Structures are given as C-alpha cells and as structure tokens.
Amino acid sequence: QVQLVESGGGLVQPGGSLRLSCAASGTYFKINVMGWYRQAPGKARELVATTTSGGGTNYADSVKGRFTISRDNAKNTVSLQMNSLRPEDTAVYYCNAVALADPSSPYQLYWGQGTQVTVSS
C-alpha cells in the first residue's frame, strides 16, 4: 500500500506561483510513475503532469512552459512548480502514483486526498 500526502495549495493572484509537494509512504516494492492531476468544479479529472522513475516527463498542453514537475526518487517525493498561474488553473490537485506492492504483483494506482489551488484576484 502507498499513502500519498500533498501540501502547498492555496490562494494566489493571477500571474503568481505556487509549489505543490507530495510525499509517498507505506510498504511497496517500487513506484514507477508519479504525477499530478486536477479537477475543477463540474469537470472531469485531468492530467497535469507525470514523471517516471527514469526521469521522463509528460505535460498537458495547457500547462507546458508554465508548470514543472520534479521528483526525488530517494525521498519518494514529487513536486509541481506552477508559475504564471491563471484563473482556469483553479482546481483540486491530486497526487498520483503507480506502484508495485511486490515484484509479482500488478501495478496499482494510488491517489492523494487532494489540495485546493485557487487563482483569483
């Protein structure tokens, strides 16, 4: 089992910056992909950015050039630096991890509890 705890959300003005962090804990063999998703009111949850254990990254087109995902494999943490924030970035942001409980198990998907990001003047 993997537990994910997010931190760093809050209220910021348009054009401002926030940094989200997520720490993984629990008993597992390996975490492959870690990432961030978001869900705005009345909308489906959508991918923001992901990173693999090898350092590969993937971003939603809407955040490319503004958001940067980073990962510390030794500490099992993933962060999201969000710059040039826009009102449309307002959402609950969820940390996500794809992990193996043991070498013989299939990969499973885990979610954090979410952290609110509000971009408003």
Short mmCIF file of N, CA, C and O in Angstrom, two decimals:
data_model
loop_
_atom_site.label_atom_id
_atom_site.label_comp_id
_atom_site.label_asym_id
_atom_site.label_seq_id
_atom_site.Cartn_x
_atom_site.Cartn_y
_atom_site.Cartn_z
N GLN A 1 0.83 -1.19 0.00
CA GLN A 1 0.00 0.00 0.00
C GLN A 1 0.87 1.25 0.00
O GLN A 1 1.92 1.28 0.63
N VAL A 2 0.39 2.24 -0.73
CA VAL A 2 1.10 3.52 -0.82
C VAL A 2 0.19 4.61 -0.30
O VAL A 2 -0.97 4.70 -0.71
N GLN A 3 0.68 5.43 0.59
CA GLN A 3 -0.05 6.61 1.04
C GLN A 3 0.62 7.84 0.44
O GLN A 3 1.86 7.96 0.48
N LEU A 4 -0.20 8.74 -0.07
CA LEU A 4 0.29 9.96 -0.70
C LEU A 4 -0.28 11.16 0.05
O LEU A 4 -1.50 11.25 0.23
N VAL A 5 0.58 12.07 0.46
CA VAL A 5 0.15 13.25 1.19
C VAL A 5 0.64 14.49 0.44
O VAL A 5 1.84 14.68 0.25
N GLU A 6 -0.33 15.33 0.02
CA GLU A 6 0.00 16.55 -0.71
C GLU A 6 0.09 17.74 0.24
O GLU A 6 -0.54 17.75 1.30
N SER A 7 0.80 18.75 -0.19
CA SER A 7 0.87 20.01 0.54
C SER A 7 1.19 21.13 -0.44
O SER A 7 1.68 20.86 -1.55
N GLY A 8 0.91 22.36 -0.04
CA GLY A 8 1.32 23.51 -0.83
C GLY A 8 0.23 24.24 -1.57
O GLY A 8 0.51 25.23 -2.23
N GLY A 9 -1.00 23.80 -1.49
CA GLY A 9 -2.06 24.51 -2.18
C GLY A 9 -2.38 25.83 -1.49
O GLY A 9 -1.83 26.15 -0.44
N GLY A 10 -3.28 26.61 -2.10
CA GLY A 10 -3.68 27.86 -1.51
C GLY A 10 -4.27 28.82 -2.51
O GLY A 10 -4.62 28.43 -3.63
N LEU A 11 -4.37 30.07 -2.09
CA LEU A 11 -4.93 31.14 -2.92
C LEU A 11 -3.78 32.00 -3.46
O LEU A 11 -2.89 32.41 -2.70
N VAL A 12 -3.82 32.26 -4.76
CA VAL A 12 -2.78 33.07 -5.38
C VAL A 12 -3.41 33.95 -6.44
O VAL A 12 -4.44 33.58 -7.04
N GLN A 13 -2.83 35.11 -6.68
CA GLN A 13 -3.34 36.01 -7.71
C GLN A 13 -2.89 35.54 -9.09
O GLN A 13 -1.88 34.86 -9.23
N PRO A 14 -3.64 35.90 -10.12
CA PRO A 14 -3.22 35.57 -11.48
C PRO A 14 -1.81 36.07 -11.75
O PRO A 14 -1.44 37.19 -11.35
N GLY A 15 -1.02 35.22 -12.41
CA GLY A 15 0.38 35.54 -12.66
C GLY A 15 1.32 35.08 -11.57
O GLY A 15 2.54 35.11 -11.75
N GLY A 16 0.77 34.65 -10.46
CA GLY A 16 1.59 34.22 -9.33
C GLY A 16 2.07 32.79 -9.46
O GLY A 16 1.84 32.13 -10.48
N SER A 17 2.74 32.34 -8.40
CA SER A 17 3.32 31.00 -8.40
C SER A 17 2.94 30.25 -7.13
O SER A 17 2.71 30.84 -6.09
N LEU A 18 2.90 28.93 -7.25
CA LEU A 18 2.72 28.03 -6.13
C LEU A 18 3.55 26.78 -6.39
O LEU A 18 3.79 26.43 -7.55
N ARG A 19 3.94 26.13 -5.31
CA ARG A 19 4.65 24.87 -5.43
C ARG A 19 3.91 23.81 -4.62
O ARG A 19 3.69 23.98 -3.42
N LEU A 20 3.52 22.75 -5.29
CA LEU A 20 2.86 21.61 -4.64
C LEU A 20 3.89 20.51 -4.40
O LEU A 20 4.77 20.29 -5.23
N SER A 21 3.74 19.83 -3.28
CA SER A 21 4.61 18.69 -2.98
C SER A 21 3.77 17.50 -2.57
O SER A 21 2.67 17.66 -2.04
N CYS A 22 4.32 16.33 -2.82
CA CYS A 22 3.63 15.08 -2.48
C CYS A 22 4.67 14.09 -1.99
O CYS A 22 5.68 13.86 -2.66
N ALA A 23 4.39 13.50 -0.84
CA ALA A 23 5.30 12.51 -0.27
C ALA A 23 4.62 11.15 -0.22
O ALA A 23 3.48 11.05 0.23
N ALA A 24 5.33 10.15 -0.69
CA ALA A 24 4.81 8.78 -0.68
C ALA A 24 5.39 8.01 0.50
O ALA A 24 6.58 8.14 0.81
N SER A 25 4.55 7.22 1.13
CA SER A 25 5.00 6.38 2.23
C SER A 25 4.22 5.08 2.20
O SER A 25 3.28 4.93 1.42
N GLY A 26 4.63 4.14 3.03
CA GLY A 26 3.95 2.85 3.09
C GLY A 26 4.87 1.72 2.72
O GLY A 26 6.09 1.87 2.70
N THR A 27 4.28 0.59 2.42
CA THR A 27 5.03 -0.61 2.08
C THR A 27 4.81 -0.94 0.61
O THR A 27 3.68 -1.21 0.21
N TYR A 28 5.88 -0.90 -0.16
CA TYR A 28 5.77 -1.19 -1.58
C TYR A 28 7.14 -1.57 -2.10
O TYR A 28 8.17 -1.31 -1.46
N PHE A 29 7.15 -2.19 -3.29
CA PHE A 29 8.41 -2.60 -3.90
C PHE A 29 9.01 -1.50 -4.75
O PHE A 29 10.19 -1.21 -4.67
N LYS A 30 8.16 -0.87 -5.56
CA LYS A 30 8.67 0.15 -6.49
C LYS A 30 7.55 1.09 -6.90
O LYS A 30 6.42 0.66 -7.10
N ILE A 31 7.88 2.36 -7.01
CA ILE A 31 6.96 3.33 -7.59
C ILE A 31 7.47 3.66 -8.98
O ILE A 31 8.62 4.07 -9.14
N ASN A 32 6.64 3.49 -9.98
CA ASN A 32 7.05 3.77 -11.36
C ASN A 32 6.72 5.21 -11.70
O ASN A 32 7.58 6.08 -11.69
N VAL A 33 5.49 5.49 -11.99
CA VAL A 33 5.08 6.84 -12.40
C VAL A 33 4.51 7.59 -11.20
O VAL A 33 3.77 7.03 -10.40
N MET A 34 4.88 8.86 -11.08
CA MET A 34 4.24 9.77 -10.14
C MET A 34 3.79 10.99 -10.92
O MET A 34 4.42 11.38 -11.91
N GLY A 35 2.71 11.59 -10.46
CA GLY A 35 2.24 12.73 -11.22
C GLY A 35 1.18 13.52 -10.50
O GLY A 35 0.86 13.26 -9.33
N TRP A 36 0.65 14.49 -11.22
CA TRP A 36 -0.39 15.38 -10.72
C TRP A 36 -1.55 15.42 -11.70
O TRP A 36 -1.34 15.52 -12.91
N TYR A 37 -2.75 15.36 -11.15
CA TYR A 37 -3.99 15.53 -11.88
C TYR A 37 -4.76 16.64 -11.19
O TYR A 37 -4.46 17.00 -10.05
N ARG A 38 -5.75 17.19 -11.87
CA ARG A 38 -6.58 18.22 -11.25
C ARG A 38 -8.03 18.05 -11.67
O ARG A 38 -8.33 17.49 -12.73
N GLN A 39 -8.91 18.56 -10.82
CA GLN A 39 -10.34 18.50 -11.10
C GLN A 39 -10.98 19.81 -10.69
O GLN A 39 -10.98 20.17 -9.51
N ALA A 40 -11.51 20.50 -11.68
CA ALA A 40 -12.23 21.75 -11.44
C ALA A 40 -13.70 21.43 -11.21
O ALA A 40 -14.19 20.39 -11.65
N PRO A 41 -14.44 22.32 -10.54
CA PRO A 41 -15.86 22.07 -10.29
C PRO A 41 -16.62 21.80 -11.58
O PRO A 41 -16.50 22.55 -12.56
N GLY A 42 -17.38 20.73 -11.60
CA GLY A 42 -18.19 20.39 -12.75
C GLY A 42 -17.44 19.78 -13.91
O GLY A 42 -18.03 19.55 -14.98
N LYS A 43 -16.15 19.52 -13.73
CA LYS A 43 -15.34 18.97 -14.81
C LYS A 43 -14.72 17.64 -14.40
O LYS A 43 -14.60 17.33 -13.23
N ALA A 44 -14.30 16.89 -15.41
CA ALA A 44 -13.64 15.62 -15.14
C ALA A 44 -12.20 15.84 -14.67
O ALA A 44 -11.60 16.89 -14.96
N ARG A 45 -11.68 14.87 -13.95
CA ARG A 45 -10.28 14.94 -13.53
C ARG A 45 -9.39 14.83 -14.77
O ARG A 45 -9.64 14.00 -15.64
N GLU A 46 -8.35 15.66 -14.82
CA GLU A 46 -7.49 15.68 -15.99
C GLU A 46 -6.02 15.63 -15.59
O GLU A 46 -5.64 16.09 -14.51
N LEU A 47 -5.22 15.09 -16.49
CA LEU A 47 -3.79 15.01 -16.26
C LEU A 47 -3.18 16.42 -16.31
O LEU A 47 -3.54 17.22 -17.17
N VAL A 48 -2.26 16.67 -15.39
CA VAL A 48 -1.48 17.91 -15.41
C VAL A 48 -0.06 17.58 -15.87
O VAL A 48 0.43 18.13 -16.85
N ALA A 49 0.60 16.68 -15.14
CA ALA A 49 1.97 16.32 -15.47
C ALA A 49 2.33 15.01 -14.79
O ALA A 49 1.83 14.72 -13.70
N THR A 50 3.18 14.22 -15.43
CA THR A 50 3.66 12.98 -14.84
C THR A 50 5.16 12.85 -15.05
O THR A 50 5.73 13.48 -15.95
N THR A 51 5.78 12.03 -14.21
CA THR A 51 7.20 11.76 -14.36
C THR A 51 7.47 10.30 -14.00
O THR A 51 6.87 9.77 -13.07
N THR A 52 8.35 9.67 -14.75
CA THR A 52 8.69 8.27 -14.50
C THR A 52 9.90 8.19 -13.58
O THR A 52 10.60 9.18 -13.35
N SER A 53 10.17 6.98 -13.08
CA SER A 53 11.34 6.78 -12.23
C SER A 53 12.63 7.05 -12.98
O SER A 53 13.66 7.36 -12.37
N GLY A 54 12.59 6.97 -14.31
CA GLY A 54 13.77 7.24 -15.12
C GLY A 54 13.95 8.70 -15.49
O GLY A 54 14.95 9.06 -16.13
N GLY A 55 12.99 9.54 -15.09
CA GLY A 55 13.12 10.96 -15.32
C GLY A 55 12.33 11.52 -16.49
O GLY A 55 12.35 12.72 -16.75
N GLY A 56 11.64 10.65 -17.21
CA GLY A 56 10.81 11.15 -18.30
C GLY A 56 9.64 11.95 -17.77
O GLY A 56 9.14 11.68 -16.67
N THR A 57 9.21 12.96 -18.52
CA THR A 57 8.11 13.80 -18.09
C THR A 57 7.08 13.95 -19.20
O THR A 57 7.39 13.80 -20.39
N ASN A 58 5.85 14.27 -18.79
CA ASN A 58 4.76 14.48 -19.72
C ASN A 58 3.88 15.58 -19.15
O ASN A 58 3.59 15.58 -17.94
N TYR A 59 3.47 16.52 -19.98
CA TYR A 59 2.68 17.66 -19.53
C TYR A 59 1.43 17.81 -20.38
O TYR A 59 1.44 17.56 -21.59
N ALA A 60 0.37 18.28 -19.76
CA ALA A 60 -0.80 18.71 -20.51
C ALA A 60 -0.43 19.95 -21.31
O ALA A 60 0.37 20.77 -20.85
N ASP A 61 -1.00 20.07 -22.49
CA ASP A 61 -0.67 21.23 -23.34
C ASP A 61 -0.96 22.55 -22.62
O ASP A 61 -0.25 23.54 -22.80
N SER A 62 -2.00 22.56 -21.80
CA SER A 62 -2.42 23.80 -21.14
C SER A 62 -1.42 24.31 -20.11
O SER A 62 -1.50 25.47 -19.70
N VAL A 63 -0.49 23.46 -19.67
CA VAL A 63 0.46 23.89 -18.64
C VAL A 63 1.90 23.91 -19.13
O VAL A 63 2.79 24.33 -18.38
N LYS A 64 2.13 23.46 -20.34
CA LYS A 64 3.51 23.44 -20.87
C LYS A 64 4.11 24.84 -20.85
O LYS A 64 3.46 25.81 -21.26
N GLY A 65 5.34 24.92 -20.38
CA GLY A 65 6.03 26.20 -20.30
C GLY A 65 5.73 26.98 -19.04
O GLY A 65 6.40 27.98 -18.75
N ARG A 66 4.73 26.55 -18.28
CA ARG A 66 4.37 27.25 -17.04
C ARG A 66 4.61 26.38 -15.81
O ARG A 66 4.97 26.89 -14.74
N PHE A 67 4.36 25.09 -15.92
CA PHE A 67 4.49 24.16 -14.80
C PHE A 67 5.70 23.28 -15.01
O PHE A 67 6.03 22.90 -16.15
N THR A 68 6.36 22.90 -13.92
CA THR A 68 7.49 21.98 -13.98
C THR A 68 7.33 20.91 -12.91
O THR A 68 7.17 21.24 -11.72
N ILE A 69 7.38 19.66 -13.33
CA ILE A 69 7.31 18.55 -12.38
C ILE A 69 8.71 18.06 -12.09
O ILE A 69 9.57 18.01 -12.98
N SER A 70 8.95 17.71 -10.83
CA SER A 70 10.25 17.17 -10.45
C SER A 70 10.05 16.06 -9.42
O SER A 70 9.02 16.03 -8.73
N ARG A 71 11.04 15.20 -9.33
CA ARG A 71 10.89 14.02 -8.49
C ARG A 71 12.20 13.70 -7.79
O ARG A 71 13.27 13.86 -8.38
N ASP A 72 12.11 13.28 -6.55
CA ASP A 72 13.26 12.81 -5.79
C ASP A 72 13.01 11.34 -5.48
O ASP A 72 12.23 11.02 -4.58
N ASN A 73 13.65 10.46 -6.23
CA ASN A 73 13.41 9.03 -6.05
C ASN A 73 13.89 8.54 -4.68
O ASN A 73 13.30 7.63 -4.11
N ALA A 74 14.94 9.14 -4.17
CA ALA A 74 15.48 8.71 -2.87
C ALA A 74 14.50 9.04 -1.74
O ALA A 74 14.39 8.28 -0.77
N LYS A 75 13.80 10.16 -1.87
CA LYS A 75 12.87 10.59 -0.83
C LYS A 75 11.42 10.22 -1.16
O LYS A 75 10.53 10.46 -0.35
N ASN A 76 11.21 9.67 -2.35
CA ASN A 76 9.85 9.31 -2.79
C ASN A 76 8.91 10.51 -2.73
O ASN A 76 7.80 10.43 -2.18
N THR A 77 9.37 11.60 -3.28
CA THR A 77 8.55 12.80 -3.35
C THR A 77 8.45 13.28 -4.80
O THR A 77 9.34 13.02 -5.62
N VAL A 78 7.36 13.97 -5.08
CA VAL A 78 7.18 14.61 -6.38
C VAL A 78 6.63 16.00 -6.12
O VAL A 78 5.82 16.21 -5.22
N SER A 79 7.13 16.97 -6.89
CA SER A 79 6.71 18.35 -6.72
C SER A 79 6.23 18.92 -8.05
O SER A 79 6.60 18.43 -9.12
N LEU A 80 5.41 19.95 -7.94
CA LEU A 80 4.91 20.64 -9.12
C LEU A 80 5.09 22.14 -8.89
O LEU A 80 4.41 22.71 -8.03
N GLN A 81 6.00 22.74 -9.63
CA GLN A 81 6.19 24.19 -9.58
C GLN A 81 5.27 24.82 -10.62
O GLN A 81 5.38 24.51 -11.81
N MET A 82 4.38 25.67 -10.15
CA MET A 82 3.38 26.27 -11.02
C MET A 82 3.64 27.77 -11.09
O MET A 82 3.54 28.47 -10.07
N ASN A 83 3.99 28.25 -12.27
CA ASN A 83 4.23 29.67 -12.50
C ASN A 83 3.19 30.24 -13.46
O ASN A 83 2.50 29.49 -14.15
N SER A 84 3.12 31.55 -13.49
CA SER A 84 2.18 32.24 -14.40
C SER A 84 0.77 31.65 -14.29
O SER A 84 0.13 31.35 -15.30
N LEU A 85 0.32 31.51 -13.07
CA LEU A 85 -0.98 30.87 -12.84
C LEU A 85 -2.12 31.71 -13.39
O LEU A 85 -2.07 32.96 -13.38
N ARG A 86 -3.14 31.00 -13.86
CA ARG A 86 -4.31 31.62 -14.47
C ARG A 86 -5.55 31.20 -13.70
O ARG A 86 -5.56 30.14 -13.07
N PRO A 87 -6.63 31.97 -13.79
CA PRO A 87 -7.86 31.56 -13.10
C PRO A 87 -8.33 30.17 -13.52
O PRO A 87 -8.88 29.43 -12.70
N GLU A 88 -8.09 29.80 -14.76
CA GLU A 88 -8.52 28.47 -15.23
C GLU A 88 -7.69 27.33 -14.65
O GLU A 88 -8.01 26.15 -14.86
N ASP A 89 -6.63 27.65 -13.92
CA ASP A 89 -5.86 26.62 -13.21
C ASP A 89 -6.50 26.27 -11.87
O ASP A 89 -6.04 25.33 -11.19
N THR A 90 -7.53 27.00 -11.48
CA THR A 90 -8.22 26.73 -10.23
C THR A 90 -8.82 25.33 -10.25
O THR A 90 -9.57 24.98 -11.16
N ALA A 91 -8.46 24.54 -9.25
CA ALA A 91 -8.93 23.15 -9.18
C ALA A 91 -8.41 22.51 -7.90
O ALA A 91 -7.55 23.09 -7.21
N VAL A 92 -8.91 21.32 -7.63
CA VAL A 92 -8.28 20.47 -6.62
C VAL A 92 -7.21 19.65 -7.33
O VAL A 92 -7.50 19.00 -8.35
N TYR A 93 -6.01 19.69 -6.82
CA TYR A 93 -4.88 18.99 -7.43
C TYR A 93 -4.60 17.72 -6.64
O TYR A 93 -4.47 17.75 -5.41
N TYR A 94 -4.51 16.61 -7.37
CA TYR A 94 -4.31 15.30 -6.76
C TYR A 94 -2.96 14.72 -7.16
O TYR A 94 -2.61 14.71 -8.35
N CYS A 95 -2.24 14.22 -6.19
CA CYS A 95 -1.03 13.46 -6.45
C CYS A 95 -1.41 12.02 -6.80
O CYS A 95 -2.39 11.48 -6.27
N ASN A 96 -0.63 11.43 -7.66
CA ASN A 96 -0.93 10.10 -8.19
C ASN A 96 0.36 9.28 -8.25
O ASN A 96 1.42 9.83 -8.55
N ALA A 97 0.24 7.99 -7.99
CA ALA A 97 1.41 7.12 -8.11
C ALA A 97 0.99 5.77 -8.64
O ALA A 97 -0.08 5.26 -8.29
N VAL A 98 1.82 5.20 -9.49
CA VAL A 98 1.63 3.86 -10.00
C VAL A 98 2.74 3.01 -9.38
O VAL A 98 3.93 3.27 -9.62
N ALA A 99 2.36 2.02 -8.58
CA ALA A 99 3.34 1.30 -7.78
C ALA A 99 3.11 -0.20 -7.78
O ALA A 99 2.00 -0.68 -8.00
N LEU A 100 4.20 -0.90 -7.49
CA LEU A 100 4.15 -2.35 -7.30
C LEU A 100 4.22 -2.65 -5.80
O LEU A 100 5.14 -2.18 -5.13
N ALA A 101 3.29 -3.45 -5.31
CA ALA A 101 3.36 -3.86 -3.91
C ALA A 101 4.51 -4.84 -3.70
O ALA A 101 5.21 -4.79 -2.68
N ASP A 102 4.73 -5.71 -4.64
CA ASP A 102 5.85 -6.64 -4.63
C ASP A 102 6.15 -7.03 -6.08
O ASP A 102 5.35 -6.75 -6.96
N PRO A 103 7.29 -7.67 -6.34
CA PRO A 103 7.68 -7.94 -7.73
C PRO A 103 6.69 -8.80 -8.51
O PRO A 103 6.66 -8.74 -9.74
N SER A 104 5.88 -9.59 -7.82
CA SER A 104 4.95 -10.48 -8.52
C SER A 104 3.56 -9.89 -8.68
O SER A 104 2.68 -10.51 -9.30
N SER A 105 3.35 -8.70 -8.16
CA SER A 105 2.02 -8.08 -8.22
C SER A 105 1.90 -7.16 -9.42
O SER A 105 2.90 -6.64 -9.91
N PRO A 106 0.67 -6.93 -9.87
CA PRO A 106 0.50 -5.95 -10.94
C PRO A 106 0.64 -4.52 -10.39
O PRO A 106 0.49 -4.30 -9.18
N TYR A 107 0.91 -3.59 -11.27
CA TYR A 107 0.95 -2.18 -10.86
C TYR A 107 -0.45 -1.76 -10.39
O TYR A 107 -1.47 -2.17 -10.95
N GLN A 108 -0.47 -0.95 -9.35
CA GLN A 108 -1.71 -0.39 -8.86
C GLN A 108 -1.62 1.12 -8.82
O GLN A 108 -0.53 1.70 -8.71
N LEU A 109 -2.80 1.74 -8.87
CA LEU A 109 -2.90 3.19 -8.91
C LEU A 109 -3.29 3.72 -7.54
O LEU A 109 -4.23 3.20 -6.92
N TYR A 110 -2.60 4.75 -7.08
CA TYR A 110 -2.90 5.36 -5.78
C TYR A 110 -3.10 6.86 -5.94
O TYR A 110 -2.50 7.49 -6.82
N TRP A 111 -3.94 7.42 -5.07
CA TRP A 111 -4.27 8.84 -5.11
C TRP A 111 -4.08 9.47 -3.74
O TRP A 111 -4.35 8.84 -2.71
N GLY A 112 -3.67 10.73 -3.74
CA GLY A 112 -3.68 11.51 -2.53
C GLY A 112 -5.06 12.08 -2.28
O GLY A 112 -5.99 11.87 -3.06
N GLN A 113 -5.19 12.84 -1.19
CA GLN A 113 -6.50 13.36 -0.80
C GLN A 113 -6.85 14.64 -1.54
O GLN A 113 -8.00 15.06 -1.52
N GLY A 114 -5.88 15.25 -2.18
CA GLY A 114 -6.12 16.47 -2.95
C GLY A 114 -5.81 17.73 -2.16
O GLY A 114 -5.94 17.76 -0.94
N THR A 115 -5.40 18.76 -2.89
CA THR A 115 -5.14 20.06 -2.29
C THR A 115 -5.70 21.14 -3.20
O THR A 115 -5.55 21.08 -4.42
N GLN A 116 -6.39 22.10 -2.61
CA GLN A 116 -7.08 23.13 -3.39
C GLN A 116 -6.10 24.21 -3.85
O GLN A 116 -5.31 24.73 -3.05
N VAL A 117 -6.18 24.54 -5.13
CA VAL A 117 -5.45 25.68 -5.69
C VAL A 117 -6.49 26.63 -6.27
O VAL A 117 -7.30 26.24 -7.11
N THR A 118 -6.47 27.86 -5.80
CA THR A 118 -7.40 28.88 -6.27
C THR A 118 -6.61 30.07 -6.80
O THR A 118 -5.78 30.62 -6.09
N VAL A 119 -6.88 30.41 -8.05
CA VAL A 119 -6.21 31.55 -8.69
C VAL A 119 -7.26 32.62 -8.91
O VAL A 119 -8.16 32.48 -9.74
N SER A 120 -7.14 33.70 -8.16
CA SER A 120 -8.16 34.73 -8.21
C SER A 120 -7.59 36.04 -7.69
O SER A 120 -6.73 36.04 -6.79
N SER A 121 -8.09 37.14 -8.24
CA SER A 121 -7.68 38.45 -7.77
C SER A 121 -8.66 38.96 -6.70
O SER A 121 -8.47 40.04 -6.15
#
